[in-house]
Coordinates of C-alpha atoms and ligand atoms in Angstrom, one line a residue:
F508 CA -37.6 15.4 29.8
R509 CA -38.2 11.7 30.3
I510 CA -41.7 11.1 31.7
N511 CA -42.4 8.1 33.9
T512 CA -46.0 7.5 35.1
T513 CA -46.9 4.8 37.7
P514 CA -50.5 4.2 38.9
V515 CA -50.8 3.5 42.6
S516 CA -53.6 1.1 43.7
D517 CA -55.2 0.7 47.1
R518 CA -55.9 -2.6 48.8
E519 CA -59.2 -3.1 46.8
G520 CA -57.2 -2.6 43.6
N521 CA -58.7 0.9 42.9
T522 CA -56.3 3.4 41.4
N523 CA -56.7 6.8 43.2
L524 CA -53.3 8.1 42.6
V525 CA -50.9 8.4 39.7
V526 CA -47.3 9.3 40.4
T527 CA -45.6 11.1 37.5
L528 CA -41.8 11.6 37.5
L529 CA -40.3 14.2 35.2
E530 CA -36.6 13.6 34.7
D531 CA -34.3 16.2 33.0
I532 CA -32.2 14.1 30.5
T533 CA -30.6 17.0 28.7
H534 CA -27.2 16.0 30.2
L535 CA -27.7 12.4 29.1
K536 CA -28.5 13.5 25.6
E537 CA -25.4 15.7 25.5
V538 CA -23.2 12.8 26.6
D539 CA -24.8 10.6 23.9
Q540 CA -24.1 13.3 21.3
M541 CA -20.5 13.6 22.4
K542 CA -20.0 9.8 22.3
S543 CA -21.4 9.7 18.7
E544 CA -19.2 12.6 17.6
F545 CA -16.1 11.0 19.2
V546 CA -16.8 7.6 17.5
S547 CA -17.3 9.4 14.2
M548 CA -14.1 11.4 14.6
V549 CA -12.0 8.3 15.5
S550 CA -13.4 6.4 12.6
H551 CA -12.6 9.1 10.2
E552 CA -9.0 9.3 11.5
F553 CA -8.7 5.5 11.0
R554 CA -9.7 5.7 7.3
T555 CA -6.5 7.1 5.7
P556 CA -3.9 5.0 7.6
L557 CA -5.9 1.9 7.0
T558 CA -6.1 2.6 3.3
S559 CA -2.3 3.0 3.0
M560 CA -1.6 -0.1 5.2
N561 CA -3.9 -2.1 2.9
M562 CA -2.2 -0.8 -0.2
G563 CA 1.3 -1.6 1.3
I564 CA 0.3 -5.1 2.2
N565 CA -1.2 -5.8 -1.2
M566 CA 1.9 -4.5 -3.0
L567 CA 4.1 -6.8 -0.8
L568 CA 1.8 -9.8 -1.5
E569 CA 1.7 -9.2 -5.2
E570 CA 5.5 -9.4 -5.2
N571 CA 6.0 -6.2 -7.2
I572 CA 8.6 -5.2 -4.7
G573 CA 10.6 -8.4 -4.3
E574 CA 10.1 -12.0 -3.5
I575 CA 8.8 -13.1 -0.2
N576 CA 8.9 -16.6 1.4
E577 CA 5.8 -18.6 2.5
E578 CA 6.1 -17.7 6.2
Q579 CA 6.3 -14.0 5.3
K580 CA 3.3 -14.4 3.0
E581 CA 1.3 -16.1 5.7
L582 CA 2.0 -13.2 8.1
L583 CA 1.0 -10.7 5.5
E584 CA -2.2 -12.6 4.8
V585 CA -3.1 -12.3 8.5
A586 CA -2.3 -8.6 8.5
K587 CA -4.5 -8.2 5.4
E588 CA -7.5 -9.9 7.0
D589 CA -7.1 -7.8 10.1
C590 CA -7.0 -4.7 8.0
E591 CA -10.2 -5.8 6.2
H592 CA -11.9 -6.3 9.5
L593 CA -10.9 -2.9 10.7
N594 CA -12.1 -1.4 7.4
N595 CA -15.5 -3.1 7.8
L596 CA -15.7 -1.8 11.4
V597 CA -14.9 1.8 10.3
D598 CA -17.4 1.7 7.5
D599 CA -20.1 0.3 9.9
L600 CA -19.3 2.8 12.6
L601 CA -19.5 5.7 10.2
D602 CA -22.8 4.5 8.8
L603 CA -24.2 4.1 12.2
S604 CA -23.1 7.5 13.5
K605 CA -24.5 9.2 10.4
I606 CA -27.9 7.5 10.9
E607 CA -27.9 8.2 14.7
S608 CA -27.1 11.9 14.2
G609 CA -29.9 12.1 11.6
E610 CA -27.4 13.0 8.9
I611 CA -28.7 10.5 6.5
D612 CA -31.6 11.7 4.3
L613 CA -33.8 8.9 3.2
E614 CA -35.0 9.1 -0.4
F615 CA -38.5 7.8 -0.3
D616 CA -40.1 6.5 -3.4
A617 CA -42.6 3.8 -4.4
V618 CA -40.5 0.8 -5.2
A619 CA -41.3 -2.7 -6.4
V620 CA -40.4 -5.3 -3.9
K621 CA -39.2 -7.5 -6.8
K622 CA -36.6 -4.8 -7.7
I623 CA -35.3 -4.7 -4.1
F624 CA -35.2 -8.5 -3.9
E625 CA -33.3 -8.8 -7.2
A626 CA -30.7 -6.2 -6.2
S627 CA -30.3 -7.9 -2.8
I628 CA -29.7 -11.5 -3.9
Q629 CA -27.6 -10.6 -6.9
P630 CA -24.2 -10.2 -5.0
F631 CA -24.7 -13.6 -3.3
M632 CA -25.7 -15.9 -6.2
T633 CA -22.2 -17.3 -6.6
Q634 CA -21.4 -17.7 -2.9
A635 CA -24.8 -19.4 -2.3
E636 CA -24.2 -21.8 -5.1
E637 CA -20.7 -22.6 -3.9
Q638 CA -22.0 -23.2 -0.4
G639 CA -24.8 -25.4 -1.7
V640 CA -27.4 -23.1 -0.2
D641 CA -30.7 -22.5 -2.1
L642 CA -31.2 -18.7 -2.2
I643 CA -34.7 -18.0 -3.5
T644 CA -37.2 -15.1 -3.6
E645 CA -40.9 -15.7 -3.3
E646 CA -43.3 -14.4 -6.0
T647 CA -44.0 -10.7 -5.1
N648 CA -47.0 -10.1 -7.5
G649 CA -46.4 -6.5 -8.2
L650 CA -46.1 -5.5 -4.5
E651 CA -44.7 -2.1 -3.8
V652 CA -43.3 -0.3 -0.7
Y653 CA -42.7 3.3 0.1
A654 CA -39.0 3.3 1.0
D655 CA -35.4 4.3 0.2
F656 CA -34.4 1.6 -2.3
N657 CA -30.6 1.7 -1.5
K658 CA -31.1 1.6 2.3
I659 CA -33.6 -1.2 2.2
T660 CA -31.4 -3.2 -0.2
W661 CA -28.5 -2.7 2.3
V662 CA -30.6 -4.1 5.1
I663 CA -31.7 -7.2 3.1
T664 CA -28.1 -7.7 1.8
N665 CA -26.9 -7.6 5.4
L666 CA -29.6 -10.2 6.5
I667 CA -28.7 -12.5 3.6
G668 CA -25.0 -12.2 4.4
N669 CA -25.7 -13.2 8.0
A670 CA -28.0 -16.1 6.9
L671 CA -25.2 -17.4 4.6
R672 CA -22.8 -17.5 7.5
Y673 CA -25.1 -19.8 9.5
T674 CA -26.3 -22.1 6.7
G675 CA -24.6 -24.9 4.9
K676 CA -25.1 -27.5 2.1
G677 CA -28.8 -28.3 1.6
D678 CA -30.1 -25.3 3.5
K679 CA -32.5 -22.7 2.2
I680 CA -32.6 -18.9 2.4
K681 CA -35.9 -17.4 1.3
L682 CA -37.0 -13.8 0.8
L683 CA -40.7 -13.2 1.4
A684 CA -43.1 -10.2 1.2
D685 CA -46.5 -10.2 2.7
K686 CA -49.0 -7.3 2.7
K687 CA -50.7 -7.0 6.0
G688 CA -53.2 -4.2 6.4
H689 CA -51.4 -0.9 5.8
K690 CA -47.9 -2.4 6.1
M691 CA -45.7 -4.7 4.1
H692 CA -43.9 -7.4 6.0
I693 CA -40.6 -8.4 4.5
S694 CA -38.7 -11.5 5.7
V695 CA -35.4 -13.2 5.2
A696 CA -35.9 -16.8 6.4
D697 CA -33.1 -19.4 6.7
T698 CA -33.0 -23.0 7.7
G699 CA -29.6 -22.6 9.4
E700 CA -28.3 -22.9 12.9
G701 CA -30.8 -20.6 14.6
I702 CA -30.2 -18.2 17.5
P703 CA -30.3 -19.1 21.2
K704 CA -33.3 -17.6 23.0
E705 CA -31.2 -15.4 25.3
Y706 CA -29.6 -13.6 22.4
R707 CA -32.7 -13.0 20.2
H708 CA -33.4 -9.5 21.6
K709 CA -29.8 -8.5 22.2
I710 CA -28.4 -9.0 18.7
F711 CA -30.0 -5.8 17.5
K712 CA -27.8 -3.9 19.9
K713 CA -24.3 -2.6 18.9
F714 CA -21.4 -5.1 19.1
V715 CA -23.5 -8.0 20.3
R716 CA -22.6 -11.3 18.8
V717 CA -23.7 -14.8 19.8
G718 CA -21.4 -16.8 22.0
D719 CA -18.5 -18.4 20.1
D720 CA -19.3 -16.6 16.9
K721 CA -17.3 -18.3 14.2
D722 CA -17.0 -15.2 12.0
E723 CA -14.7 -13.2 14.2
E724 CA -12.7 -12.2 11.2
T725 CA -15.2 -10.1 9.2
G726 CA -18.2 -9.6 11.4
T727 CA -18.5 -6.4 13.4
G728 CA -21.6 -7.0 15.5
L729 CA -23.0 -3.7 14.0
G730 CA -25.0 -5.0 11.0
L731 CA -28.2 -5.6 12.8
A732 CA -27.9 -2.4 14.9
I733 CA -27.6 -0.4 11.6
S734 CA -30.5 -2.3 10.1
K735 CA -32.7 -1.5 13.1
E736 CA -31.8 2.2 12.8
I737 CA -32.6 2.2 9.0
I738 CA -35.9 0.4 9.5
E739 CA -36.9 2.7 12.4
A740 CA -36.0 5.8 10.3
H741 CA -38.6 4.4 7.8
G742 CA -41.2 4.2 10.6
G743 CA -41.0 0.4 10.7
R744 CA -39.9 -2.4 13.1
I745 CA -37.6 -5.3 12.8
W746 CA -37.6 -8.5 14.8
V747 CA -36.4 -12.2 14.7
E748 CA -38.1 -15.5 15.3
S749 CA -35.7 -18.4 15.6
E750 CA -35.3 -21.9 16.8
V751 CA -31.9 -23.4 17.4
G752 CA -31.2 -26.1 14.9
E753 CA -34.1 -25.1 12.7
G754 CA -33.3 -21.6 11.5
S755 CA -34.2 -17.9 11.8
I756 CA -36.7 -15.6 10.3
F757 CA -35.8 -11.8 10.3
T758 CA -38.9 -9.7 9.5
F759 CA -39.3 -5.9 9.1
T760 CA -42.2 -3.7 8.3
L761 CA -42.4 -0.9 5.7
K762 CA -45.1 1.5 4.7
L763 CA -47.1 1.1 1.4
P764 CA -47.1 3.8 -1.3
K765 CA -49.9 6.3 -0.8
Ligands
LIG1957 P1 -22.1 -9.4 12.6 O1 -21.3 -8.4 12.0 O2 -21.4 -10.2 13.7 O3 -22.8 -10.3 11.6 P2 -24.8 -8.5 13.2 O4 -25.3 -7.4 14.0 O5 -25.2 -8.6 11.7 O6 -23.2 -8.6 13.3 O7 -25.3 -9.9 13.9 C1 -25.1 -10.1 15.2 C2 -25.1 -11.5 15.6 O8 -26.3 -12.1 15.4 C3 -24.1 -12.3 14.7 O9 -22.8 -12.2 15.2 C4 -24.7 -13.7 14.9 O10 -24.2 -14.3 16.1 C5 -26.2 -13.5 15.1 N1 -26.9 -13.7 13.8 C6 -27.3 -12.8 12.9 N2 -28.0 -13.3 11.9 C7 -28.1 -14.7 12.1 C8 -28.7 -15.8 11.4 N3 -29.3 -15.7 10.3 N4 -28.5 -17.0 12.0 C9 -27.8 -17.2 13.1 N5 -27.2 -16.2 13.8 C10 -27.4 -14.9 13.4

């Protein structure tokens, strides 16, 4: 049941009446479940043909089968990129449907933030250097969180990957951890393009991407939706603060070890 309570005030502003609406949402839940199962099934069905298409294209490109001319090569390169895009989409959809259906078990442990930060930046060191972007982690002073190391590393990796797309030469991407009361605040801050105000809430929804997003090739519009699910499964929240032309700060909260 969905419960909706509305107080009703009289002319003097006194509340004498409260209207409570109970709405049976069993049907909505069933539809939602069917939708998730369908998406998961379709994604699984895409996996095998995509793998063989990818293999075929790679073999043709590597010229093991025979010589190809420049024009043919260009067409194959486009097909390869599209294949990679579809592969990313299938991976993301499967991850999301697993999380949504509660199939993913989180492995909670006390983990050093330093360890998470190191694992998260490692895959991007070369790319950041090539782009002339300064990728740095703030001193974490032995801070620890109670979390699933792999899942949280995935979230930060996704945030850094995004940040690198919207930053260029001379920009900075910084990872920060700040203990506030019983929570740890972890942020990925960039000095890149920023996100227009009207998109700041929407980007955490599935398939939402900002305006003329330049990364149509590899982006799926699912990264932040998955990140939100992962953080909420940890009992935390995720949000963004951003200013167009100045950059973005994505922050999420995690529990501290007991
Ligand atoms: P995608 O696969 O497109 O990156 P995400 O869910 O990760 O999907 O991100 C959604 C959209 O949010 C992106 O397409 C981009 O427009 C915007 N976005 C995310 N991170 C940043 C950032 N650091 N700076 C500017 N825009 C961003």
